[in-house]
PDB file of C-alpha atoms in Angstrom:
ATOM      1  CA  UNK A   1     -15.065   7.180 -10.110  1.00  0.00           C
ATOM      2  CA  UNK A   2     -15.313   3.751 -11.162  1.00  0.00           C
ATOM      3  CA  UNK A   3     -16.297   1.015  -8.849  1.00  0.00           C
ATOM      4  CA  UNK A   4     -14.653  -1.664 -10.058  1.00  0.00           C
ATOM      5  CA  UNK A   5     -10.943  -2.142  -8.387  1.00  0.00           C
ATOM      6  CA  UNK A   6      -8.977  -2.666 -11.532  1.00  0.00           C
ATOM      7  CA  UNK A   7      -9.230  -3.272 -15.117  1.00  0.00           C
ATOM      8  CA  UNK A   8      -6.714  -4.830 -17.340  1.00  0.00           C
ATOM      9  CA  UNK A   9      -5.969  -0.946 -19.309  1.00  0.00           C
ATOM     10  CA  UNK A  10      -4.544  -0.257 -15.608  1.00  0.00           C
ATOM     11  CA  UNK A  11      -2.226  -3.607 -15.244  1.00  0.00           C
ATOM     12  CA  UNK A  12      -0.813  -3.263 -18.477  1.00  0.00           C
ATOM     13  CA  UNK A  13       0.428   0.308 -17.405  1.00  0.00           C
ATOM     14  CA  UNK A  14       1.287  -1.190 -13.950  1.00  0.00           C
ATOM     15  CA  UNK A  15       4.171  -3.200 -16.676  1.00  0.00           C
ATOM     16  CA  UNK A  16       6.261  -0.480 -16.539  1.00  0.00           C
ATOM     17  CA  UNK A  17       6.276   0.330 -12.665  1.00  0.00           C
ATOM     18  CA  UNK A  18       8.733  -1.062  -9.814  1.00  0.00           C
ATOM     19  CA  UNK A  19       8.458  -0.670  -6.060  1.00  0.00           C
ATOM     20  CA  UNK A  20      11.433   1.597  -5.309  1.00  0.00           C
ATOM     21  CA  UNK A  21      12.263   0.281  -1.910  1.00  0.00           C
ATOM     22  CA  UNK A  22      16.867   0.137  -2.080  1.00  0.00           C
ATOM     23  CA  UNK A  23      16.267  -2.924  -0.241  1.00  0.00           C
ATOM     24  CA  UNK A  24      19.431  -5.595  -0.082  1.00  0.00           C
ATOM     25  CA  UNK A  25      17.986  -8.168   1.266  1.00  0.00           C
ATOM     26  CA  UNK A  26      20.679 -11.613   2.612  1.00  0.00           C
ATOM     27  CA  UNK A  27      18.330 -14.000   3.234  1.00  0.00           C
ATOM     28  CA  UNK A  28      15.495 -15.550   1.521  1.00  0.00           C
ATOM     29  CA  UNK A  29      13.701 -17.419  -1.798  1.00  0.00           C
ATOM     30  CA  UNK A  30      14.885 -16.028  -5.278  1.00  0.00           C
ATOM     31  CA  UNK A  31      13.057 -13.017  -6.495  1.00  0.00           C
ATOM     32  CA  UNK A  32      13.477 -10.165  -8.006  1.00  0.00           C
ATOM     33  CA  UNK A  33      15.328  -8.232  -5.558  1.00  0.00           C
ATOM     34  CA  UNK A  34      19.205  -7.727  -5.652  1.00  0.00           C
ATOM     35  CA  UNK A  35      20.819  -9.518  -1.998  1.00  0.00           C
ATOM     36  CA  UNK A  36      23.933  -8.196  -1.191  1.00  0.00           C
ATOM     37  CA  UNK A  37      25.595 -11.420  -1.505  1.00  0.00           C
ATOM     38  CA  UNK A  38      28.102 -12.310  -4.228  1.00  0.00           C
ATOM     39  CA  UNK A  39      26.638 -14.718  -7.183  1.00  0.00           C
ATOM     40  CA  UNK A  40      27.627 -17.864  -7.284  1.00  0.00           C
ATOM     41  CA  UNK A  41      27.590 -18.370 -10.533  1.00  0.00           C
ATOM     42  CA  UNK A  42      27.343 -16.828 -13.864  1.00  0.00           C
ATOM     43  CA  UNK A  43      24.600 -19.455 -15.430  1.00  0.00           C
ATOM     44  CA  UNK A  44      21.347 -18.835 -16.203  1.00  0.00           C
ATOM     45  CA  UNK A  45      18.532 -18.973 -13.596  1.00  0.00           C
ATOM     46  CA  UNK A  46      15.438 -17.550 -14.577  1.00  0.00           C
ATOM     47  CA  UNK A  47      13.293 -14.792 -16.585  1.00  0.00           C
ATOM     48  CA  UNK A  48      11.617 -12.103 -15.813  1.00  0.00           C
ATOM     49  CA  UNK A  49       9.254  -9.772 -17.851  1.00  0.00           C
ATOM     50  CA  UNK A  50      11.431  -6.698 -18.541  1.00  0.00           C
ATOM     51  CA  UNK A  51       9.963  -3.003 -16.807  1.00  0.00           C
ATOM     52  CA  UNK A  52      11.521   0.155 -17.255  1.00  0.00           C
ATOM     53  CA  UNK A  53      14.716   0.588 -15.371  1.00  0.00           C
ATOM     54  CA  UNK A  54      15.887  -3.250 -15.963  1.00  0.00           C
ATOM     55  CA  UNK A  55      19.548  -3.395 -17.483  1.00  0.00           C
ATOM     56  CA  UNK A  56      18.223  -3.328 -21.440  1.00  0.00           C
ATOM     57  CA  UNK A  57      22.140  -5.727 -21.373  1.00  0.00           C
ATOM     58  CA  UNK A  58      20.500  -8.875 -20.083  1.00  0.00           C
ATOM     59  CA  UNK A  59      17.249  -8.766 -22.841  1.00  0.00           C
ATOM     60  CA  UNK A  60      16.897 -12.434 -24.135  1.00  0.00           C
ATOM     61  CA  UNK A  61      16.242 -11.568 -27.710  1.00  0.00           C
ATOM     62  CA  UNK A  62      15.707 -15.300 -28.691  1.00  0.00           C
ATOM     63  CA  UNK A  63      12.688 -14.885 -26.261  1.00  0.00           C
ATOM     64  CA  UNK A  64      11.363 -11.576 -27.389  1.00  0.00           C
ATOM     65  CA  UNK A  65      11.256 -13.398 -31.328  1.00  0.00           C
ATOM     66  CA  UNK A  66       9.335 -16.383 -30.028  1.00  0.00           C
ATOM     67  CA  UNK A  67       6.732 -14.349 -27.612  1.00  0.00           C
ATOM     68  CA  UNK A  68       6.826 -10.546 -28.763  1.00  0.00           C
ATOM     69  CA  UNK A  69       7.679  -9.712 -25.472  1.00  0.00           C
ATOM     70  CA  UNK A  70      11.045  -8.377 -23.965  1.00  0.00           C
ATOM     71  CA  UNK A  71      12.103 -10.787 -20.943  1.00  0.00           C
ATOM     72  CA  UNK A  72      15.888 -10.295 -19.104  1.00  0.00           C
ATOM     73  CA  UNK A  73      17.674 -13.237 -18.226  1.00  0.00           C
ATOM     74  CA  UNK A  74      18.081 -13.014 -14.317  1.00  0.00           C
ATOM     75  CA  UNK A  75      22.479 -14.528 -13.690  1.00  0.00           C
ATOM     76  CA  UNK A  76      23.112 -12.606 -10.283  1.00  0.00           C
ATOM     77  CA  UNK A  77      21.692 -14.416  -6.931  1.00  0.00           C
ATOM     78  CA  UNK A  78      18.647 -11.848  -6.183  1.00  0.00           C
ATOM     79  CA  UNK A  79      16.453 -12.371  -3.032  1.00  0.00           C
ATOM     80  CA  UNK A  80      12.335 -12.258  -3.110  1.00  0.00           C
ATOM     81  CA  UNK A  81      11.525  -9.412  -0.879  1.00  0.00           C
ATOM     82  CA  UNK A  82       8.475 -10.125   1.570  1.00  0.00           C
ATOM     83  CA  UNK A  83       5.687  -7.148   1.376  1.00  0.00           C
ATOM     84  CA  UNK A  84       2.963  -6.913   3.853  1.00  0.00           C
ATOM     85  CA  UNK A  85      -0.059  -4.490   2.728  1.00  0.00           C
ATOM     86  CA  UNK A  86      -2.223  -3.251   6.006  1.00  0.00           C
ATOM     87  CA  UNK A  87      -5.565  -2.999   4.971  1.00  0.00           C
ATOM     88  CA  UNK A  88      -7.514  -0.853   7.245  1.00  0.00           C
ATOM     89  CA  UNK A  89     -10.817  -2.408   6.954  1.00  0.00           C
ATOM     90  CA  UNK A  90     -12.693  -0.580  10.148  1.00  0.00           C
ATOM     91  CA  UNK A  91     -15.823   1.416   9.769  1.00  0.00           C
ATOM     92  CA  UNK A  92     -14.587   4.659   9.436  1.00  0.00           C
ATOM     93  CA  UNK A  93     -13.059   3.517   5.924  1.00  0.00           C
ATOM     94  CA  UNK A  94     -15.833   2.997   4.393  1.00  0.00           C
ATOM     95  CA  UNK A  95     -16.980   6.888   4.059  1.00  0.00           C
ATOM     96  CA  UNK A  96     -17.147   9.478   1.767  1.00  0.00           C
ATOM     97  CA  UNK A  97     -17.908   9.900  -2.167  1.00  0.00           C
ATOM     98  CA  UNK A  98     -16.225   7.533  -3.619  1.00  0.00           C
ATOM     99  CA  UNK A  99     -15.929   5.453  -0.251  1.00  0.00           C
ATOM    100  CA  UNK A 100     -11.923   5.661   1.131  1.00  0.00           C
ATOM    101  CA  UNK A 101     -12.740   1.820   1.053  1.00  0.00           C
ATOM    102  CA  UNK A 102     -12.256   1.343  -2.465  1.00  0.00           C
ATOM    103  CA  UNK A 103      -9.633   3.853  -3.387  1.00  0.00           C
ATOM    104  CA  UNK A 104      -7.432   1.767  -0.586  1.00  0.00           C
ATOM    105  CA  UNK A 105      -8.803  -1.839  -2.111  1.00  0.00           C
ATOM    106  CA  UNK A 106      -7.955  -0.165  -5.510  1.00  0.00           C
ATOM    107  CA  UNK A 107      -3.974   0.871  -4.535  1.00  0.00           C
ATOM    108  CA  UNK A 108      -3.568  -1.823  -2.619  1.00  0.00           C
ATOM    109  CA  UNK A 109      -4.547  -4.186  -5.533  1.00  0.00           C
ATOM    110  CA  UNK A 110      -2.048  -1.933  -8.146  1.00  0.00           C
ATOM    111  CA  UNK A 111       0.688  -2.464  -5.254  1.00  0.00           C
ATOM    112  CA  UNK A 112      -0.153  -6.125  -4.889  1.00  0.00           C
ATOM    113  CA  UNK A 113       0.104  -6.182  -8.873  1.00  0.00           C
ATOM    114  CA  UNK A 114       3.384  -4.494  -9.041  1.00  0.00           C
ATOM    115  CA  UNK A 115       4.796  -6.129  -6.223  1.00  0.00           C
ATOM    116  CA  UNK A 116       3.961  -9.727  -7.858  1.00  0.00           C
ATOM    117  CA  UNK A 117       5.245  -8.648 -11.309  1.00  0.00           C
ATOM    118  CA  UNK A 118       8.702  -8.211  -9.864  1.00  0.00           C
ATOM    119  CA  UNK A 119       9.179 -11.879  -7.964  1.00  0.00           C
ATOM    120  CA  UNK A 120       8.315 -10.254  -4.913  1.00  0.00           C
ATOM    121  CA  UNK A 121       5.755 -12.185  -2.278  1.00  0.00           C
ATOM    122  CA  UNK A 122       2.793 -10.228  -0.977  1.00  0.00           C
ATOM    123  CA  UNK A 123       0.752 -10.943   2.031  1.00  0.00           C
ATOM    124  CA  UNK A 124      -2.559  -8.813   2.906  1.00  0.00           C
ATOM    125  CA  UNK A 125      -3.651  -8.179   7.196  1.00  0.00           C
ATOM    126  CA  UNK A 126      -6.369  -6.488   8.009  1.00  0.00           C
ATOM    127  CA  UNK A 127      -8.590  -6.128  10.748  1.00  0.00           C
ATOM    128  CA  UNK A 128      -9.905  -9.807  12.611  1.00  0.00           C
ATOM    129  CA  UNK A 129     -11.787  -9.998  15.967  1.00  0.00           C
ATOM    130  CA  UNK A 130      -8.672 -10.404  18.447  1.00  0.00           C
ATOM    131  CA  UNK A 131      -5.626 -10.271  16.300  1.00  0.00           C
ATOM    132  CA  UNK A 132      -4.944  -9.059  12.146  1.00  0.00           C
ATOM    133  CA  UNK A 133      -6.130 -11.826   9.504  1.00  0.00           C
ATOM    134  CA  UNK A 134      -3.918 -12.268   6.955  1.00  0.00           C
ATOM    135  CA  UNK A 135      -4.199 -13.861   3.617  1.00  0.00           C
ATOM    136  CA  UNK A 136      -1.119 -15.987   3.680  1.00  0.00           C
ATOM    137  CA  UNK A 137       1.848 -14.911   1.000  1.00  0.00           C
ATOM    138  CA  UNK A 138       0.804 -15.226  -2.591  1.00  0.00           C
ATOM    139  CA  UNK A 139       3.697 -15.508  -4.691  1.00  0.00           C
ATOM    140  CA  UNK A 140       4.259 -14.579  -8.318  1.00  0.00           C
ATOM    141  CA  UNK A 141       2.024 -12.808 -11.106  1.00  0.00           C
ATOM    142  CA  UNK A 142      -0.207 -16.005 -12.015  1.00  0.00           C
ATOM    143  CA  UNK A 143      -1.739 -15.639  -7.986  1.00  0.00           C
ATOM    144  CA  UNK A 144      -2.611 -12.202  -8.555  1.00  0.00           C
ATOM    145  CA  UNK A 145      -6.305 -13.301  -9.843  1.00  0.00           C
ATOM    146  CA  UNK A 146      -6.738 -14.880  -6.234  1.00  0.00           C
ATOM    147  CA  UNK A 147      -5.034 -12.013  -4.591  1.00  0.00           C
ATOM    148  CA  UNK A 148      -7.940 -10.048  -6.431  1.00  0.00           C
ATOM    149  CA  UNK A 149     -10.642 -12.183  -5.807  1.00  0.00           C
ATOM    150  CA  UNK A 150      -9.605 -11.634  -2.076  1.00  0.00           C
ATOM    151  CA  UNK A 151      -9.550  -7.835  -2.443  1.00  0.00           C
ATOM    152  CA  UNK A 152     -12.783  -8.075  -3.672  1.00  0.00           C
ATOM    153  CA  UNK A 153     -14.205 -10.082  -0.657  1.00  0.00           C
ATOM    154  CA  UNK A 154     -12.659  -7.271   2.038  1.00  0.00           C
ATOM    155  CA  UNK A 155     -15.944  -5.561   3.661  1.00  0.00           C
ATOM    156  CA  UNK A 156     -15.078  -2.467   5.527  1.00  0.00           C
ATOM    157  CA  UNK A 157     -17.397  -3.117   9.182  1.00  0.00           C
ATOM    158  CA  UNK A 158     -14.806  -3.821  11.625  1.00  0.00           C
ATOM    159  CA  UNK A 159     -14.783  -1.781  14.824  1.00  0.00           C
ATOM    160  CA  UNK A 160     -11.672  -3.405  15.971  1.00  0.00           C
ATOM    161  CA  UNK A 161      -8.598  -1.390  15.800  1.00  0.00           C
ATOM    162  CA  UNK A 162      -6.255  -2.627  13.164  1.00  0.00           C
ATOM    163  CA  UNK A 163      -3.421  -1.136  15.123  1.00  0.00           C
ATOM    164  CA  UNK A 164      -3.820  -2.458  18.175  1.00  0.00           C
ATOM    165  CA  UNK A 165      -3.003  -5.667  16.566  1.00  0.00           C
ATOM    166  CA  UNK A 166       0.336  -5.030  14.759  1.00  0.00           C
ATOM    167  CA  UNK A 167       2.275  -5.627  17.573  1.00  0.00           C
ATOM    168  CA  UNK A 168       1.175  -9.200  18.039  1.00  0.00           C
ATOM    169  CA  UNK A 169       2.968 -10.511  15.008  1.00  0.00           C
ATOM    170  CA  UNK A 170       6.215 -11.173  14.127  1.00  0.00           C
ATOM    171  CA  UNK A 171       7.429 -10.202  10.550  1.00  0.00           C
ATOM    172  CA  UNK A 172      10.182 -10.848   8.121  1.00  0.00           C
ATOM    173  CA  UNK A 173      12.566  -8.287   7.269  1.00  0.00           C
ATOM    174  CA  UNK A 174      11.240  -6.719   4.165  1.00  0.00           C
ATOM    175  CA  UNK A 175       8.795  -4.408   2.764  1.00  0.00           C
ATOM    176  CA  UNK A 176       5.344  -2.455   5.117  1.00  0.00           C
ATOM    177  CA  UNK A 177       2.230  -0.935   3.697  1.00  0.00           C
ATOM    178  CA  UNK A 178      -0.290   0.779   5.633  1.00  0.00           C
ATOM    179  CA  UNK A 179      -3.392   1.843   4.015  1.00  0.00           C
ATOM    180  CA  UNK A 180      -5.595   3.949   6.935  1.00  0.00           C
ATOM    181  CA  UNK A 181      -7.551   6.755   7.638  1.00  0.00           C
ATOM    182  CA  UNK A 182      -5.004   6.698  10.642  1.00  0.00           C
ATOM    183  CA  UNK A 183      -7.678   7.450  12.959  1.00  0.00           C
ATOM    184  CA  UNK A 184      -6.189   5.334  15.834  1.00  0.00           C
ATOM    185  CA  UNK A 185      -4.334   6.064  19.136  1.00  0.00           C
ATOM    186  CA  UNK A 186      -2.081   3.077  18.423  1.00  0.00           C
ATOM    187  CA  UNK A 187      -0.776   4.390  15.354  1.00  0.00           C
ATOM    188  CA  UNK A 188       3.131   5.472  16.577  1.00  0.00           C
ATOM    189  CA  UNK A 189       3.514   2.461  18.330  1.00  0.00           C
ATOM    190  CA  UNK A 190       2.803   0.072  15.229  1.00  0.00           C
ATOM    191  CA  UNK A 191       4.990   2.469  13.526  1.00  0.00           C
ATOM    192  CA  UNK A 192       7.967   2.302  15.935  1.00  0.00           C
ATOM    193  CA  UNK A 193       7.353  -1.750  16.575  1.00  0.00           C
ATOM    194  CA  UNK A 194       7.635  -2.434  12.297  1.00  0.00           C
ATOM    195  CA  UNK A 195      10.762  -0.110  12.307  1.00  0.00           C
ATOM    196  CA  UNK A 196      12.072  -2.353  15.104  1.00  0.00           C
ATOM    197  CA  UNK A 197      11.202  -5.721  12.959  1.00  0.00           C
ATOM    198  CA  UNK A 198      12.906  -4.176   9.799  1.00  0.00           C
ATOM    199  CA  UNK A 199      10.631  -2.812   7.580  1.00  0.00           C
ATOM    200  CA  UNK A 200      10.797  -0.283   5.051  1.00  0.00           C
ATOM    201  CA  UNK A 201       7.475   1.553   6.019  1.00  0.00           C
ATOM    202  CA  UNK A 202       5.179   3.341   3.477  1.00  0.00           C
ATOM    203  CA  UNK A 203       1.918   4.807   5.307  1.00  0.00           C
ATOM    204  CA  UNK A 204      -0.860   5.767   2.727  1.00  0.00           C
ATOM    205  CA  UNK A 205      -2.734   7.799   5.057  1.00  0.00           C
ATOM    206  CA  UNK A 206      -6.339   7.556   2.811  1.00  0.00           C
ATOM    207  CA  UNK A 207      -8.918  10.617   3.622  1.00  0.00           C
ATOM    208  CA  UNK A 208     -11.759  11.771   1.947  1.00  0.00           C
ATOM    209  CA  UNK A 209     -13.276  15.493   0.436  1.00  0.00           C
ATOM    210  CA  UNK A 210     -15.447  15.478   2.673  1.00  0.00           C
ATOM    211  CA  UNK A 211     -12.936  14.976   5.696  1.00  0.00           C
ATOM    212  CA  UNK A 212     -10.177  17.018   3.837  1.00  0.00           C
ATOM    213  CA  UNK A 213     -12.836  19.725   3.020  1.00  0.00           C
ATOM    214  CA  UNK A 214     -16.430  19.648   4.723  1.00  0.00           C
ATOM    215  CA  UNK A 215     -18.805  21.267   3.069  1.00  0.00           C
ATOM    216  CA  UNK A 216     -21.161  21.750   5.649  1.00  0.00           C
ATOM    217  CA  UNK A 217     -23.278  24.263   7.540  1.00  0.00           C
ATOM    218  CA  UNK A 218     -26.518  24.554  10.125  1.00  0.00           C
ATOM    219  CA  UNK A 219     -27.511  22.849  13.004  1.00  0.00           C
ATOM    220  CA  UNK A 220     -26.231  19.081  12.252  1.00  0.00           C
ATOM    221  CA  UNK A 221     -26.372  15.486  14.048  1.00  0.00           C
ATOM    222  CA  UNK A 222     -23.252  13.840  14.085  1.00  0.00           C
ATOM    223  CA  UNK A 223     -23.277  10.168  14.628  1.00  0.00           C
ATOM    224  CA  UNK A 224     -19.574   8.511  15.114  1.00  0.00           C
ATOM    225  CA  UNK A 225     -19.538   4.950  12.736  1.00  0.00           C
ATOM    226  CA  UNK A 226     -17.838   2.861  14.822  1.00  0.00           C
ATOM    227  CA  UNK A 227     -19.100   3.683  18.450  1.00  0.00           C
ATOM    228  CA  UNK A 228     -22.372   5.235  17.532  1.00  0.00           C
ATOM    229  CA  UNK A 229     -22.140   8.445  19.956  1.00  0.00           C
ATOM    230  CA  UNK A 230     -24.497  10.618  18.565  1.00  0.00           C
ATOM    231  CA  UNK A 231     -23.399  14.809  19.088  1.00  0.00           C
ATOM    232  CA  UNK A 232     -25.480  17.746  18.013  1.00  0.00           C
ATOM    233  CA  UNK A 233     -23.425  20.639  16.120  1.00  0.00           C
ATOM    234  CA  UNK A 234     -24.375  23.800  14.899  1.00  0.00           C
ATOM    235  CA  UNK A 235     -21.693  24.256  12.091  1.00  0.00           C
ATOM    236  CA  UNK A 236     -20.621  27.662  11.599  1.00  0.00           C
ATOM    237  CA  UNK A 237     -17.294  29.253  10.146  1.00  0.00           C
ATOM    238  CA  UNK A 238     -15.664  29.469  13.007  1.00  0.00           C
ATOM    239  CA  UNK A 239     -16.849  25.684  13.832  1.00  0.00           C
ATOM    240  CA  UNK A 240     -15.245  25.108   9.984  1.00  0.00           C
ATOM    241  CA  UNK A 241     -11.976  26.984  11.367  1.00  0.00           C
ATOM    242  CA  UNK A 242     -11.641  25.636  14.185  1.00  0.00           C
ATOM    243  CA  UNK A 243     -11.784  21.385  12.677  1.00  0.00           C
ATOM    244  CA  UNK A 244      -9.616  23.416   9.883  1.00  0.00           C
ATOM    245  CA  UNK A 245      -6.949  23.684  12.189  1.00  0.00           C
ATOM    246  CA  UNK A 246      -7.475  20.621  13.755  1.00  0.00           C
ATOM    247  CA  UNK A 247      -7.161  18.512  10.793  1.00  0.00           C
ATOM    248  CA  UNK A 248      -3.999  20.281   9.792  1.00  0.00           C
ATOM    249  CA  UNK A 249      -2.470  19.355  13.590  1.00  0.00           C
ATOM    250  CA  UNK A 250      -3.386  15.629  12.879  1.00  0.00           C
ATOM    251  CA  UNK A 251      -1.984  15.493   9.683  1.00  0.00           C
ATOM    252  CA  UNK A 252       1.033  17.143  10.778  1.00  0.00           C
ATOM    253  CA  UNK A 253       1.384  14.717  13.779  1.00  0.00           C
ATOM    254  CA  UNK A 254       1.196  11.622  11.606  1.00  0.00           C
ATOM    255  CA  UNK A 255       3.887  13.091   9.100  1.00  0.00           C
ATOM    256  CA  UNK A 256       5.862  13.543  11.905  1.00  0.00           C
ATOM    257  CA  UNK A 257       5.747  10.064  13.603  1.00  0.00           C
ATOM    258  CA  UNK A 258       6.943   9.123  10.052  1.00  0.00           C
ATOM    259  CA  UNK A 259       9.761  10.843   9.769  1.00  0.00           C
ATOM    260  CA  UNK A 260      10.764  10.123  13.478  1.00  0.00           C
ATOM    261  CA  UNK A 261      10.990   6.477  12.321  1.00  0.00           C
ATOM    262  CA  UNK A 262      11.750   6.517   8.646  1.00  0.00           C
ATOM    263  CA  UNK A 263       8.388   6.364   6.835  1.00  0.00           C
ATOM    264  CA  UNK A 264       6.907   7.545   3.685  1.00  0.00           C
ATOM    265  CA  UNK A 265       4.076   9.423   4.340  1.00  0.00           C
ATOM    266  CA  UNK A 266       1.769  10.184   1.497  1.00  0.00           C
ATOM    267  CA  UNK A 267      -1.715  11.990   1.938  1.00  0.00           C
ATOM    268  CA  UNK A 268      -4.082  10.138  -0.705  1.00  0.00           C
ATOM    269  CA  UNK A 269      -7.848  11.786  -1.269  1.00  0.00           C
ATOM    270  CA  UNK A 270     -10.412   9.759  -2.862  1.00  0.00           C
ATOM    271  CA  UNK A 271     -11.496  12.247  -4.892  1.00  0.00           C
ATOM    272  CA  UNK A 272      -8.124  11.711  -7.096  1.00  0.00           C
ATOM    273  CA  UNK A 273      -7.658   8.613  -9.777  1.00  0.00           C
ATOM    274  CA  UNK A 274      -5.659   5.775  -9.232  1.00  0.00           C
ATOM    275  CA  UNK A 275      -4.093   6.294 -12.167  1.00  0.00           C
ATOM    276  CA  UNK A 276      -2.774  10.244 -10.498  1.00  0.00           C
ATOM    277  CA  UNK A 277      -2.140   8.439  -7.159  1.00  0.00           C
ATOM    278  CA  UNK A 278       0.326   5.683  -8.625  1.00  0.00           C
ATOM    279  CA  UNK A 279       1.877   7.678 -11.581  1.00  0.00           C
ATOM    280  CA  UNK A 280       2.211  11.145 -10.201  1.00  0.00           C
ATOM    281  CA  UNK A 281       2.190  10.826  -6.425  1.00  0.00           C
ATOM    282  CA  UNK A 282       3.660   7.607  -5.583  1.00  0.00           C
ATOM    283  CA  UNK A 283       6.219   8.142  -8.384  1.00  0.00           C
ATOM    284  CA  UNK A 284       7.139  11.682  -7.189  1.00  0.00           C
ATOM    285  CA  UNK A 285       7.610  10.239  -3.589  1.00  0.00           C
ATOM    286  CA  UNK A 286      10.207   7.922  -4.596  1.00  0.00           C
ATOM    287  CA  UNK A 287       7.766   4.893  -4.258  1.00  0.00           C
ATOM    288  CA  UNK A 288       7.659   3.805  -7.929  1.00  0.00           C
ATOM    289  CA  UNK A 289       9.857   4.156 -10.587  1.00  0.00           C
TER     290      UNK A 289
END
């Protein structure tokens, strides 16, 4: 799989995508976003690029002869939704063939991309010493290039616990991405505190083929990344059964806590593309359209 996070092949696909979050949003900047408040008027505001899905009614054709490029005049009073991408950036993330690290810098990145594209304004946390860093909201498709340059930076060492941290914040109403391994004992509580604060939650939960699948057998040394506890295992089938059945228990736990509180929950390996993740699975989830 390719190392680099994203190419320009990918964003002009990403063109066609929107984040499908039925959001009616009544307070905040214009955007992209329908508010459920009345227009006040019927004169012209703004563009927008058009994507698939946009009402082909409102396509400026005087625009499209001068740049070649279909753009819909924007009349009704629409809201800028506020999306905050969790970046789990703790050791554990930053394992397996490809590393989980950059499949979740690489969707991240396509959702920032998206996100951007449609007027909304995206703000990155991830994991800091004593509380989440955060890279401020960028805002609009010409910050994307610093957005990436920041996505680029993210190292994946932390041994702080992204989600004990979540509750420390306040958000806007608006629009939650978690990107995780999930391997924390704070995870229902973050969950349960963002519901509270009026998000519209979508949990990535990002494992590898290696966790998903071990392929592994003898007498093995198992050395945890984040606290360094070292444990001697001799792997057999029944071992392989038993962390079989173990897996499927956590995964069904954390697909529970979702729908409990409202989530999207959507298992992402990183043996798969980002083009399959964002195309087939997010788009077969509801997430894009």
């Amino acid at each position: 799989m390719d190392n680099k996070i994203i190419d320009s092949t990918l964003l002009r696909k990403l063109d066609r995508l929107k984040l499908n979050t039925n959001l009616l949003l009544n307070q905040g900047y214009n955007g992209g976003r329908k508010s459920n408040g009345k227009g006040s008027s019927i004169e012209f505001s703004d563009y927008k690029e058009y994507v698939l899905g946009d009402d082909f009614r409102k396509i400026d054709w005087n625009a499209y002869g001068r740049f070649q490029k279909l753009y819909v005049k924007l009349f009704e009073e629409e809201r800028q939704a506020s999306v905050n991408i969790f970046l789990d950036t703790s050791l554990s993330m930053d394992f397996g063939n490809p590393k989980k690290s950059l499949i979740a810098k690489k969707i991240a990145s396509a959702l920032s991309y998206i996100s951007l594209s449609n007027l909304d304004a995206v703000n990155i946390y991830s994991n800091g010493e004593n509380e989440l860093k955060e890279t401020g909201y960028f805002n609009g498709k010409n910050t994307f290039q610093g957005l990436l340059k920041n996505m680029e930076k993210a190292s994946f060492f932390s041994k702080n616990d992204l989600f004990q941290f979540i509750k420390k914040k306040n958000y806007k109403k608006g629009i939650t991405m978690i990107l995780s391994d999930l391997y924390s004992d704070y995870v229902e509580e973050s969950i349960k505190y963002l519901s509270y604060k009026n998000q519209r939650i979508i949990v990535l939960h990002v494992l590898s083929k290696e966790e998903l699948a071990p392929d592994l057998k003898g007498d093995l040394r198992f050395i945890d990344s984040e606290t360094e506890e070292e444990k001697d295992v001799s792997v057999t089938n029944p071992v392989l059964k038993a962390y079989e059945k173990t897996l499927k228990n956590f995964i069904r736990e954390h697909k529970e806590i979702c729908r409990k509180y409202g989530c999207k929950y959507i298992l992402v390996s990183n043996e798969i593309s980002i083009e399959e993740i964002l195309f087939d699975q997010l788009v077969k989830h509801g997430i894009l359209r």
